[in-house]
PDB file of C-alpha atoms and ligand atoms in Angstrom:
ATOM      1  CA  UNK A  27     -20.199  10.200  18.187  1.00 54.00           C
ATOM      2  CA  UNK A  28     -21.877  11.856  15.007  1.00 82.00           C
ATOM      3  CA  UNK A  29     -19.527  10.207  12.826  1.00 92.00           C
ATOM      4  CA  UNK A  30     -18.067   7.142  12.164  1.00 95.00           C
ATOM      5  CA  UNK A  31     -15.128   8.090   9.821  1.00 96.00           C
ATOM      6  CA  UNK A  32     -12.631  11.488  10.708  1.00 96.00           C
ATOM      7  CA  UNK A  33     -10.045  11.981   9.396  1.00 96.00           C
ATOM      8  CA  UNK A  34      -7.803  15.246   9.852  1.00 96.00           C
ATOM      9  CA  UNK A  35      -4.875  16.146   7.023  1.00 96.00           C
ATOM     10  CA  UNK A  36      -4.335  12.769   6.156  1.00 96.00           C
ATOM     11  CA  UNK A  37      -0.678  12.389   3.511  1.00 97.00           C
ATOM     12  CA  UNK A  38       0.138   9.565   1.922  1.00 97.00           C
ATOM     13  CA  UNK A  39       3.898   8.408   0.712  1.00 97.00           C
ATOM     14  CA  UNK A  40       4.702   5.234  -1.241  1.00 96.00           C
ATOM     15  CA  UNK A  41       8.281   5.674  -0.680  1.00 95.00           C
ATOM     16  CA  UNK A  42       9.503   9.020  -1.150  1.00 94.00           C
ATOM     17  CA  UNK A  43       6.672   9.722  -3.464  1.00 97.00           C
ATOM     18  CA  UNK A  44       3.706  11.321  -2.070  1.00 98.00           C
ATOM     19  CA  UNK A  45       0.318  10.714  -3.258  1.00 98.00           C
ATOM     20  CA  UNK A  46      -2.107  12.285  -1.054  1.00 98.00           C
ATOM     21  CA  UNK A  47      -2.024  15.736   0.420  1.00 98.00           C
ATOM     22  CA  UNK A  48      -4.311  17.053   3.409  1.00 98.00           C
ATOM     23  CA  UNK A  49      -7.259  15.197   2.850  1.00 98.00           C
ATOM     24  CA  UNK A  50      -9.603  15.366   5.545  1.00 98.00           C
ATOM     25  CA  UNK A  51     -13.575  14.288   5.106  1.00 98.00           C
ATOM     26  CA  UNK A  52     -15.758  12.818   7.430  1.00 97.00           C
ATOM     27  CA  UNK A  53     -18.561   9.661   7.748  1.00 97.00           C
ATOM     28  CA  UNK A  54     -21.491  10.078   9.259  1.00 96.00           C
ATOM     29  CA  UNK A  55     -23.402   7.534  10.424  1.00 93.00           C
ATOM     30  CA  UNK A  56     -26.006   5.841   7.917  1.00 93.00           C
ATOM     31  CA  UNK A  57     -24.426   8.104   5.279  1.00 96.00           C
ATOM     32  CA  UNK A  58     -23.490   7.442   1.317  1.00 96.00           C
ATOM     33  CA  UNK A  59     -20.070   9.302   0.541  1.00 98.00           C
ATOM     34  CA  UNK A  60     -18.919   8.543  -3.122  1.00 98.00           C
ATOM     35  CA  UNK A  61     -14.973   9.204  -3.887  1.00 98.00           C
ATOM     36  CA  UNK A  62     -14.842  10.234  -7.317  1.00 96.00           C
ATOM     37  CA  UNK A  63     -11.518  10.738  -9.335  1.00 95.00           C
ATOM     38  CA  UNK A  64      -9.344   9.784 -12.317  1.00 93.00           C
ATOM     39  CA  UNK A  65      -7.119   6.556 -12.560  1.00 94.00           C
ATOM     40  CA  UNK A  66      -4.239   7.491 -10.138  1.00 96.00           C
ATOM     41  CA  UNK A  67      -5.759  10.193  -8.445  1.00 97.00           C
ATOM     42  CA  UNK A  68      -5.585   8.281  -5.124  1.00 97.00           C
ATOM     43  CA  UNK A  69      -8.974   6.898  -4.498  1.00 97.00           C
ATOM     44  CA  UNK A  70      -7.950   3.444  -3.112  1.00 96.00           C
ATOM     45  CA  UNK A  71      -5.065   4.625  -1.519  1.00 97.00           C
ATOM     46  CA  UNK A  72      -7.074   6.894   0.872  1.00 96.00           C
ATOM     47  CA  UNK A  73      -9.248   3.297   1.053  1.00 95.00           C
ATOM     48  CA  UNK A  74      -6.065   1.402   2.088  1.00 93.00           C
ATOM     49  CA  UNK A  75      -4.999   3.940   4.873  1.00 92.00           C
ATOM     50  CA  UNK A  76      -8.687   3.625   6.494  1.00 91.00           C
ATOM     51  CA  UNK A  77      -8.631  -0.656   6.270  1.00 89.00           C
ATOM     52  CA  UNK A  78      -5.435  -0.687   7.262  1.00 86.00           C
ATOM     53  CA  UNK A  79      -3.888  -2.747   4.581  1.00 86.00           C
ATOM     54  CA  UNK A  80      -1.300  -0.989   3.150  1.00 88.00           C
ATOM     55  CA  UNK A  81       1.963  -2.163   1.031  1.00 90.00           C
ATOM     56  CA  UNK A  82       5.173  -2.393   2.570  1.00 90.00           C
ATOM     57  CA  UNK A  83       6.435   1.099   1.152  1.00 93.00           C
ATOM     58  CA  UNK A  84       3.713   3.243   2.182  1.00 94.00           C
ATOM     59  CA  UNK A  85       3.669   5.695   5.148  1.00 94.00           C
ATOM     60  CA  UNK A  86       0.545   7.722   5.934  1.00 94.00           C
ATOM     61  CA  UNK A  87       0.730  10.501   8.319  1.00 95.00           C
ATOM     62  CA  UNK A  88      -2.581  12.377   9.666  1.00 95.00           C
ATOM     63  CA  UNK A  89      -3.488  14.975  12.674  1.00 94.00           C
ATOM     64  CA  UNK A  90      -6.217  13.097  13.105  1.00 92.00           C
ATOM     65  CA  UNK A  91      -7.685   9.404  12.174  1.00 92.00           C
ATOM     66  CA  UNK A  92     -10.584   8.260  13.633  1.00 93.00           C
ATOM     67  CA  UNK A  93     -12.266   4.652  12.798  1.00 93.00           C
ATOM     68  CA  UNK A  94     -15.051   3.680  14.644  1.00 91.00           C
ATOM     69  CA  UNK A  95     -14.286   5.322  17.987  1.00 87.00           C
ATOM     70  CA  UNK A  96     -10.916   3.984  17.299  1.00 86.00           C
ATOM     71  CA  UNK A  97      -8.141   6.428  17.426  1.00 86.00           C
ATOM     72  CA  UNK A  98      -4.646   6.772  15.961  1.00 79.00           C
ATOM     73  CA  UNK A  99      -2.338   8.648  17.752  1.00 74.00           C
ATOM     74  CA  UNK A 100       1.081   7.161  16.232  1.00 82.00           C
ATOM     75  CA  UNK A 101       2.796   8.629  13.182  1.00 87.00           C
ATOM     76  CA  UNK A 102       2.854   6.724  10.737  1.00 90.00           C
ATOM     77  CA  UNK A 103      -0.399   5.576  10.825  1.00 88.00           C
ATOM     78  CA  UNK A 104      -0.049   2.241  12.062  1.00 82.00           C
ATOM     79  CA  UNK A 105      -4.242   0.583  12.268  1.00 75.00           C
ATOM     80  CA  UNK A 106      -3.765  -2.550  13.896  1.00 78.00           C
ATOM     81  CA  UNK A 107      -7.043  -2.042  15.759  1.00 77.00           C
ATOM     82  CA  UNK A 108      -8.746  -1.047  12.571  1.00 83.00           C
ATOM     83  CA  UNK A 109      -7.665  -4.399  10.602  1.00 83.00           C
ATOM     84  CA  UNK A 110      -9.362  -5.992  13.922  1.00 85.00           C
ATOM     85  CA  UNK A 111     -12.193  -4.651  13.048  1.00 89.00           C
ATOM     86  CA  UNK A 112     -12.142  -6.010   9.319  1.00 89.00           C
ATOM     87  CA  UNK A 113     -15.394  -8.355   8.073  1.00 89.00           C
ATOM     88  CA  UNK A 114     -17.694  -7.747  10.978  1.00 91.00           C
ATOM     89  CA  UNK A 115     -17.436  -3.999  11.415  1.00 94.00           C
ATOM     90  CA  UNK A 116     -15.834  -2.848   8.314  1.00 94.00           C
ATOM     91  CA  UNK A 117     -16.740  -4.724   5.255  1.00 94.00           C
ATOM     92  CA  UNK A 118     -14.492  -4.431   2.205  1.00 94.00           C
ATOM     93  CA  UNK A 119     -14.671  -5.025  -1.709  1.00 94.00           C
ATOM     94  CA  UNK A 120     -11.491  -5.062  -2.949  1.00 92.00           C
ATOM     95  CA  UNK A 121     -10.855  -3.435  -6.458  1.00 90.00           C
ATOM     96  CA  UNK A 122      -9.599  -6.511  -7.828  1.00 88.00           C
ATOM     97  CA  UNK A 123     -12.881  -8.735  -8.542  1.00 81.00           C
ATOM     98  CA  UNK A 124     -13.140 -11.216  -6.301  1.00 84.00           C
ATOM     99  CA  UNK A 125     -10.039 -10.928  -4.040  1.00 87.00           C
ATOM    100  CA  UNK A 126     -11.068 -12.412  -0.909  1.00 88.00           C
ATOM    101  CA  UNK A 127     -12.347 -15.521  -2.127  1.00 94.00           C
ATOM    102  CA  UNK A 128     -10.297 -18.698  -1.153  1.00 94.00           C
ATOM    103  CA  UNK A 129      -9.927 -20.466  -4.846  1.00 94.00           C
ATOM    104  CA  UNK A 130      -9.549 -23.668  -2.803  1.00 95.00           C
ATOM    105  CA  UNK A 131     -13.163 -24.120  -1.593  1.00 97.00           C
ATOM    106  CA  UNK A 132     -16.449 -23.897  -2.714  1.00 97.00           C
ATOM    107  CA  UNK A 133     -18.309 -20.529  -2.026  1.00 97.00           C
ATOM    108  CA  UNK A 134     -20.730 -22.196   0.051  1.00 98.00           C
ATOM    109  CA  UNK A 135     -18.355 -23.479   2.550  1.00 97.00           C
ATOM    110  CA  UNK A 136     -16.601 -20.380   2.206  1.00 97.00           C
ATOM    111  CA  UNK A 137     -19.653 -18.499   3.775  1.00 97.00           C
ATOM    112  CA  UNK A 138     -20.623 -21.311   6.287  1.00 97.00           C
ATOM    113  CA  UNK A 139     -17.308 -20.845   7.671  1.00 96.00           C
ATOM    114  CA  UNK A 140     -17.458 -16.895   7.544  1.00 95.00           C
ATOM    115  CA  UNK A 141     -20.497 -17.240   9.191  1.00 96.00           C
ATOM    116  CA  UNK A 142     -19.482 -19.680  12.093  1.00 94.00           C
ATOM    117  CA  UNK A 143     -16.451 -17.595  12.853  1.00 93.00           C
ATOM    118  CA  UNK A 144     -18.151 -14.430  13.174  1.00 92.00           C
ATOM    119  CA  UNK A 145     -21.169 -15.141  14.490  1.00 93.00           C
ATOM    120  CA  UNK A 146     -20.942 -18.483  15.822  1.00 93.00           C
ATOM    121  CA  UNK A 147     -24.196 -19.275  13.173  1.00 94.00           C
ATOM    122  CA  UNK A 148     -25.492 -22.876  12.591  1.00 95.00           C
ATOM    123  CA  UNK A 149     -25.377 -23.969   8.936  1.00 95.00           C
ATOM    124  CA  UNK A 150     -29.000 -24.231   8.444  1.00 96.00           C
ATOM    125  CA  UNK A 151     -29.014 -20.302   9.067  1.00 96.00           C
ATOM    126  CA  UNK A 152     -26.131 -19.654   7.348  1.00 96.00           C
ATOM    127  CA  UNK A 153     -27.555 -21.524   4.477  1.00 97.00           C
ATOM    128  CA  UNK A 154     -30.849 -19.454   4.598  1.00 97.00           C
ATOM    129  CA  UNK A 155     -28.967 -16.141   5.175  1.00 96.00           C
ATOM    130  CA  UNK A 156     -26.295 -16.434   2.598  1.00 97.00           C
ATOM    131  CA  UNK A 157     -28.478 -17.722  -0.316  1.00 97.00           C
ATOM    132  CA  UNK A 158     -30.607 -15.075   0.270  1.00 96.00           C
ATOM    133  CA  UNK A 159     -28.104 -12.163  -0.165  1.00 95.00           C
ATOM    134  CA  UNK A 160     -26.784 -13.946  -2.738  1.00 96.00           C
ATOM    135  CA  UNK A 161     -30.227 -13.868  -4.738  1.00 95.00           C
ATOM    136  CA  UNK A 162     -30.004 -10.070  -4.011  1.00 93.00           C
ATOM    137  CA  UNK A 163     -27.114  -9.386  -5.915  1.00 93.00           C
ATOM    138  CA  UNK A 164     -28.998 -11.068  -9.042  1.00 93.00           C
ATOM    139  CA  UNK A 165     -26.842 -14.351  -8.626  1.00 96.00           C
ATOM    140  CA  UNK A 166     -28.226 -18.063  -8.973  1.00 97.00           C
ATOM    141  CA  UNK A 167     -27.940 -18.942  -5.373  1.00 98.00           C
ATOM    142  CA  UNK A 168     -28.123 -22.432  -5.391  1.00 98.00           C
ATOM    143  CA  UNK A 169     -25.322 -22.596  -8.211  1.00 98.00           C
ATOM    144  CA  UNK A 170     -22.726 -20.298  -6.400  1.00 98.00           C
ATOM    145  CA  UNK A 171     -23.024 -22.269  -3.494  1.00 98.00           C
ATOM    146  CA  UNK A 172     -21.440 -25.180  -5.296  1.00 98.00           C
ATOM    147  CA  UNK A 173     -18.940 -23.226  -7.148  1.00 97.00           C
ATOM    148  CA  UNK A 174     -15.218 -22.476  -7.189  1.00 97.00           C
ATOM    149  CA  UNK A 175     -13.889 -18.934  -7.755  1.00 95.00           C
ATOM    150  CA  UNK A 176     -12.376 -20.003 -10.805  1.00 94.00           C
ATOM    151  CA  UNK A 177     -15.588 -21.094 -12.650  1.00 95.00           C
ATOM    152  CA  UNK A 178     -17.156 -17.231 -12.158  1.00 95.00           C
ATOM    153  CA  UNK A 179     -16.713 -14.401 -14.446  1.00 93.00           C
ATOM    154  CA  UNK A 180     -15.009 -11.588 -12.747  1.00 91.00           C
ATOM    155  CA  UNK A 181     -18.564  -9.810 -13.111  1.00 92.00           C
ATOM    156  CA  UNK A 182     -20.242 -12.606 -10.725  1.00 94.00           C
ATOM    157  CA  UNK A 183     -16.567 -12.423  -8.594  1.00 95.00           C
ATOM    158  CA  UNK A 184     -17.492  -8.659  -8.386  1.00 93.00           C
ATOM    159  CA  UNK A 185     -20.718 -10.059  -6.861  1.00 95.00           C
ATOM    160  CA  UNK A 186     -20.483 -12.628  -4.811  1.00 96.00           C
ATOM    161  CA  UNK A 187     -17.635 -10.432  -2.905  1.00 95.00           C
ATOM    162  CA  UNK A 188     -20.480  -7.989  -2.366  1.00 94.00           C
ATOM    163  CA  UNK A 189     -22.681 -10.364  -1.159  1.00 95.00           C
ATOM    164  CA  UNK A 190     -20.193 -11.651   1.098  1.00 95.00           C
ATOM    165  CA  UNK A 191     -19.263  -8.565   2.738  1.00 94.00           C
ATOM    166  CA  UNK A 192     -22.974  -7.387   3.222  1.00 94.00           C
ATOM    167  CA  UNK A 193     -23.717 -10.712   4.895  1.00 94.00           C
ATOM    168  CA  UNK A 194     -22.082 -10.009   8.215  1.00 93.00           C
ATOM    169  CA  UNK A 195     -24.337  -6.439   8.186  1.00 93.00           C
ATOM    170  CA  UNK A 196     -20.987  -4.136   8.907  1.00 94.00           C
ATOM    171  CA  UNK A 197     -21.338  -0.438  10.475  1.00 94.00           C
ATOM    172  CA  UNK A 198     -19.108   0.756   7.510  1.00 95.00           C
ATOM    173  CA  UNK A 199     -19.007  -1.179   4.100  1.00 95.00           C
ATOM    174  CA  UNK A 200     -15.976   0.564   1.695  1.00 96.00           C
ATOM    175  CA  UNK A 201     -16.363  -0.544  -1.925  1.00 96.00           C
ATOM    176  CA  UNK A 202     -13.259   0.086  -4.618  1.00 96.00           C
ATOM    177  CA  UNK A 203     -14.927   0.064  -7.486  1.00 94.00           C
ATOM    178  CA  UNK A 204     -17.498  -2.414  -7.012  1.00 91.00           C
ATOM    179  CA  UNK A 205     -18.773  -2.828 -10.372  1.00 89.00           C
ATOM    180  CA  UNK A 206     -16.443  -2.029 -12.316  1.00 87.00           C
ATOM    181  CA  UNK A 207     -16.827  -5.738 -14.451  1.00 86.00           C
ATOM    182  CA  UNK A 208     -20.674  -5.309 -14.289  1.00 89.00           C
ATOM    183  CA  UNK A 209     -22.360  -3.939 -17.368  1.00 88.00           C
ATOM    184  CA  UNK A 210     -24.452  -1.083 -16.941  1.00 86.00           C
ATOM    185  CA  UNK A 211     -28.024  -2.391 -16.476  1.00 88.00           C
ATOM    186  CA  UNK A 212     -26.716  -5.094 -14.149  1.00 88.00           C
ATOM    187  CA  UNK A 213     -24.460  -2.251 -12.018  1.00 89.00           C
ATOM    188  CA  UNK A 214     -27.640  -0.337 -11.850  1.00 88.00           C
ATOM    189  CA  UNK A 215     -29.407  -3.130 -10.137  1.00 89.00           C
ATOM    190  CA  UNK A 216     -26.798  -3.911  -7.928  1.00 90.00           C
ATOM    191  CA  UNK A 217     -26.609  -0.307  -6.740  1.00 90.00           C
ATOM    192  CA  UNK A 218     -29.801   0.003  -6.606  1.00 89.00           C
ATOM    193  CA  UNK A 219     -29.585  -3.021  -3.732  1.00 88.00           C
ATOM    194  CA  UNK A 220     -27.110  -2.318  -2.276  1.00 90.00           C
ATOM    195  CA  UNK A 221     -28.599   0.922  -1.614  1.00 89.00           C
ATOM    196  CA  UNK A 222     -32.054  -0.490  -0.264  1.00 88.00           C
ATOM    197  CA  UNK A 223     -29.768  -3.319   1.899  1.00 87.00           C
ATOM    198  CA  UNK A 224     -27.619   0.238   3.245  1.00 88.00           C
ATOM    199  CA  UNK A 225     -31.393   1.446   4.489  1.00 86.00           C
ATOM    200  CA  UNK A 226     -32.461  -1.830   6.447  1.00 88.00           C
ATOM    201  CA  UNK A 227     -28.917  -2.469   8.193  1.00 86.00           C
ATOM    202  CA  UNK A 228     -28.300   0.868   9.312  1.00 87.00           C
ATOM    203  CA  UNK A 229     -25.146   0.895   7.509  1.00 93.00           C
ATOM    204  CA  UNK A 230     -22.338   3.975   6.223  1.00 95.00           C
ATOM    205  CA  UNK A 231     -20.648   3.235   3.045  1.00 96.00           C
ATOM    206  CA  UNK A 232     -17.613   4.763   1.551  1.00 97.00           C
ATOM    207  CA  UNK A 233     -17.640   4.179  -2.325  1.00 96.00           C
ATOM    208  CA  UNK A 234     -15.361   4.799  -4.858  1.00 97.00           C
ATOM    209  CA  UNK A 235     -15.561   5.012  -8.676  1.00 94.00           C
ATOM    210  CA  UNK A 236     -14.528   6.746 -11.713  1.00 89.00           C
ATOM    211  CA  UNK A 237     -18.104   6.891 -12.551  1.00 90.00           C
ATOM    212  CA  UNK A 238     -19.941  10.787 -11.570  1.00 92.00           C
ATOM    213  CA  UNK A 239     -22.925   9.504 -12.681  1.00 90.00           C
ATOM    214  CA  UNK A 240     -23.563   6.623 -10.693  1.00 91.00           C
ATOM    215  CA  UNK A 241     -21.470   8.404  -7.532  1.00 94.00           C
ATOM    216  CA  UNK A 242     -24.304  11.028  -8.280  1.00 93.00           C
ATOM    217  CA  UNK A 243     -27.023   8.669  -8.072  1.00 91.00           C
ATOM    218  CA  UNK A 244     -26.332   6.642  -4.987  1.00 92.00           C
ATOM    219  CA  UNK A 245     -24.184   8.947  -2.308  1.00 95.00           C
ATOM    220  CA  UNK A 246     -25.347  11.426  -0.082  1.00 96.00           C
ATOM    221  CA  UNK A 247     -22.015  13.144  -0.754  1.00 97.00           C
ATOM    222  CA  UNK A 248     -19.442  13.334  -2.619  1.00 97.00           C
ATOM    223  CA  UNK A 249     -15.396  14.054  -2.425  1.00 98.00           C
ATOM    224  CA  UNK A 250     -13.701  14.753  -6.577  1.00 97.00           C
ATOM    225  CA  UNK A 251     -10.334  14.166  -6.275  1.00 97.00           C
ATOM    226  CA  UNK A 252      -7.402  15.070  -8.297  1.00 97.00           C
ATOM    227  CA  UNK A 253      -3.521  14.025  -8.020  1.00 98.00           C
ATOM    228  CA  UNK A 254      -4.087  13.381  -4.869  1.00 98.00           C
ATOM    229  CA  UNK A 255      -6.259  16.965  -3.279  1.00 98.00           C
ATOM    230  CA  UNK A 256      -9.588  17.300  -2.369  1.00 98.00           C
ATOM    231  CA  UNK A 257     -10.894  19.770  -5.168  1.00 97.00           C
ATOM    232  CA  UNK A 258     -14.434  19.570  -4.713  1.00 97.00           C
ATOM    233  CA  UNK A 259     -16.779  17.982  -1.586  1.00 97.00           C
ATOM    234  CA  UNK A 260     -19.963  18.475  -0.941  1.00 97.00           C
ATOM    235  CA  UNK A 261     -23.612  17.106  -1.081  1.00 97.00           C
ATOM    236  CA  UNK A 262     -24.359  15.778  -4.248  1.00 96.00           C
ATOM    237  CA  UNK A 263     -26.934  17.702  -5.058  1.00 95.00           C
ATOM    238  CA  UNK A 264     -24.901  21.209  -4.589  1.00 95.00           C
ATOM    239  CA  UNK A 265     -21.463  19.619  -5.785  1.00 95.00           C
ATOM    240  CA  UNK A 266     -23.309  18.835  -9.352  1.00 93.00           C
ATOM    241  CA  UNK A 267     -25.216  21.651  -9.400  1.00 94.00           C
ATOM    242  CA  UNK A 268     -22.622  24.233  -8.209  1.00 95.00           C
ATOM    243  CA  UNK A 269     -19.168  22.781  -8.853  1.00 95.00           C
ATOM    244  CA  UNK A 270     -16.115  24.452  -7.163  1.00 94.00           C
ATOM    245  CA  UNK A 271     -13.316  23.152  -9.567  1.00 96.00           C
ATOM    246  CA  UNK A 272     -12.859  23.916 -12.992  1.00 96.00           C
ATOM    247  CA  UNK A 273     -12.064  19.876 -13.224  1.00 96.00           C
ATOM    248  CA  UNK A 274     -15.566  19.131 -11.877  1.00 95.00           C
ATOM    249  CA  UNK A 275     -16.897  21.437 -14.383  1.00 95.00           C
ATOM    250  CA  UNK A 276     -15.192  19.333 -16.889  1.00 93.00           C
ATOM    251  CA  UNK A 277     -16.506  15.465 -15.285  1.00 92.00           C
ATOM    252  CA  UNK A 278     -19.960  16.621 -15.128  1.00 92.00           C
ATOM    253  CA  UNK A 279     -19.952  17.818 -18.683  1.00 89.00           C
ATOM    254  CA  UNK A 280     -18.602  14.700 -19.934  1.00 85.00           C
ATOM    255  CA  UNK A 281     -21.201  12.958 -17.996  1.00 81.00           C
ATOM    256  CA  UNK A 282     -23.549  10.505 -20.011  1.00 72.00           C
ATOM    257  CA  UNK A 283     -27.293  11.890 -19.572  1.00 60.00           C
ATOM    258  CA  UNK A 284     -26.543  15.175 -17.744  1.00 47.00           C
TER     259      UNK A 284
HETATM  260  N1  ATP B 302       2.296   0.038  -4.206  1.00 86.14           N
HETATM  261  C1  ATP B 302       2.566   1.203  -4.803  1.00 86.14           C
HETATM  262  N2  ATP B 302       3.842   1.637  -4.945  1.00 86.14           N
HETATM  263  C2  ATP B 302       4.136   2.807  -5.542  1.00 86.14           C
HETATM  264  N3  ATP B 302       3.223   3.648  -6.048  1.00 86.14           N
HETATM  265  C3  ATP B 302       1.916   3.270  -5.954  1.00 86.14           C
HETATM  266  C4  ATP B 302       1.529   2.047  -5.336  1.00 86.14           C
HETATM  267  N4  ATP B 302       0.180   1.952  -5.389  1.00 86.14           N
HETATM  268  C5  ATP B 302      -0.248   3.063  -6.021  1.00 86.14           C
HETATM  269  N5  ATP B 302       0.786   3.871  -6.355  1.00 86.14           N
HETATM  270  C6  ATP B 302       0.699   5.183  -7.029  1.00 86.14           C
HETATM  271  O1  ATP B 302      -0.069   6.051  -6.198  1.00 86.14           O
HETATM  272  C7  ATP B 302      -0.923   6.869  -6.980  1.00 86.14           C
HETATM  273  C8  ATP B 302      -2.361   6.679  -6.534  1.00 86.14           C
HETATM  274  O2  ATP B 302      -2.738   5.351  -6.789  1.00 86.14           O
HETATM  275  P1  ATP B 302      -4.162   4.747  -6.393  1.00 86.14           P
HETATM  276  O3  ATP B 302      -4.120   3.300  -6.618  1.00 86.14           O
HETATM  277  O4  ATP B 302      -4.542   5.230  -5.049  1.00 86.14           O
HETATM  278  O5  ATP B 302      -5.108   5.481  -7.495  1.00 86.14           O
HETATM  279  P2  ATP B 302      -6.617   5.212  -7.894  1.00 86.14           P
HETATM  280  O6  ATP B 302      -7.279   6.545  -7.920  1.00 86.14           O
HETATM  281  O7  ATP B 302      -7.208   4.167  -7.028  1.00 86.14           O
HETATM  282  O8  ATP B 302      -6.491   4.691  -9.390  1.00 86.14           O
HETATM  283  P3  ATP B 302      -7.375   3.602 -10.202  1.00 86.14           P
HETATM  284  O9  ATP B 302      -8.649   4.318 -10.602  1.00 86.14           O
HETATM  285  O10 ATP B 302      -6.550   3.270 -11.387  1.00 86.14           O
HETATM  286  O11 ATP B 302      -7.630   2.446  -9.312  1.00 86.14           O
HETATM  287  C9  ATP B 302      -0.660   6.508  -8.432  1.00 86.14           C
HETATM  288  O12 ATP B 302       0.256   7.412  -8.960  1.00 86.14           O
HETATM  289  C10 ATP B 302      -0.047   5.119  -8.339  1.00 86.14           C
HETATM  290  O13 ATP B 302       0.838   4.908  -9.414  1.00 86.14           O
HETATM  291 MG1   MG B 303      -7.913   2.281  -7.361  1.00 86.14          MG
END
């Protein structure tokens, strides 16, 4: 297996409304692909078919839908095996900061347990691991650990559910706008790590973000999307420098420092 991620014509409906048309992109393995598009273009719904979480209303249809070596043959896409997979294999930041963190117990905990139920770790190394990612993401280590969700900005949320999901070293991370609360020197740094962690784990990630720029600076390649198509893919190198779309044209104009 070359890739990790293919997926075939993939159309999305929330009800009778439908929101994604043909999209079909691979993963490789150990590769960066950025999904780049408006607000409403359908960058987290394409997210939300692959992690398998999906509202009630949606239906998702695809020729092909490959996570993993896991296969989907029914129609709608129903990935029961893929939500299996969720947290050790496929780690997931949630667009809304700080999602999957219980409010009712202290981070700390929260990662001891993550840890023990995973990987069956003691809590002196899951003490040693998790501070240590934590520090990576720029966060006090020793004051998250005693912290409730509710006494963290949604910028250090943002974080700490980053740090969480890198923890447990998945094959694929996907990120929904990961920092979207951060300010820009901070996001910079955080990329920046997240892209040096993605070298030492042997890790694919699937990011999305409204941002070219930063899609530009981290991903190996990118996908612009648009009401739903594909309009542009390609390395990031040639999709900058030789746009397809007259809407690319038009995001990489508007882009700060280009
Ligand atoms: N649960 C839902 N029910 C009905 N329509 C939905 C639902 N979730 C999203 N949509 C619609 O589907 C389309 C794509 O939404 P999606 O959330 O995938 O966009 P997005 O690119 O992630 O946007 P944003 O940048 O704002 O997060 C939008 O028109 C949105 O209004
Ligand atoms: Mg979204």
């Amino acid at each position: 297996m070359t890739y990790l991620i293919k997926i075939d014509e993939l159309n999305m409906f929330y009800k009778k409304k439908q929101v994604l048309y043909d999209i079909s992109f691979e993963l490789g393995k150990k590769e960066i692909l950025s999904i780049v598009g408006e607000s409403g273009s359908g960058k987290s719904s394409i997210l939300r078919a692959i992690y398998g979480i999906m509202p009630q209303t949606a239906r998702a249809y695809a020729n092909k839908f490959e996570v993993l070596g896991e296969s989907i043959f029914s129609n709608p896409i129903k990935n029961k095996g893929i939500r299996n997979m969720l947290g050790k294999k496929i780690g997931v930041v949630f667009q809304e900061p700080g999602s999957t963190i219980n409010p009712n117990i202290k981070i700390g905990k929260q990662i001891i347990q993550m840890f023990g139920y995973n990987f069956n770790l003691d809590k002196d190394s899951s003490i040693d691991i998790g501070k240590n990612v934590l520090e990576s993401v720029k966060l006090d280590p020793d004051f998250i650990w005693e912290s409730y969700s509710y006494s963290l900005s949604g910028g250090m949320k943002q974080r700490v559910s980053i740090a969480m999901a890198l923890m447990l070293k998945p094959d694929i991370m996907i990120m929904d706008e990961p920092t979207s609360a951060l300010d820009a020197t901070v996001q910079k740094k955080i990329m920046d790590e997240i892209k040096k962690l993605h070298k030492e784990i042997d890790m694919s990630m699937i990011m999305v973000t409204h941002n070219l720029a930063m899609a530009y600076n981290i991903s190996d390649r990118m996908i612009v999307l648009k009401d739903g198509k594909i309009v542009d893919m390609g390395t990031s190198k040639e999709l900058v420098s030789n746009p397809k779309s007259d809407y690319t044209k038009k995001l990489i104009k508007d882009m700060p420092r280009f």
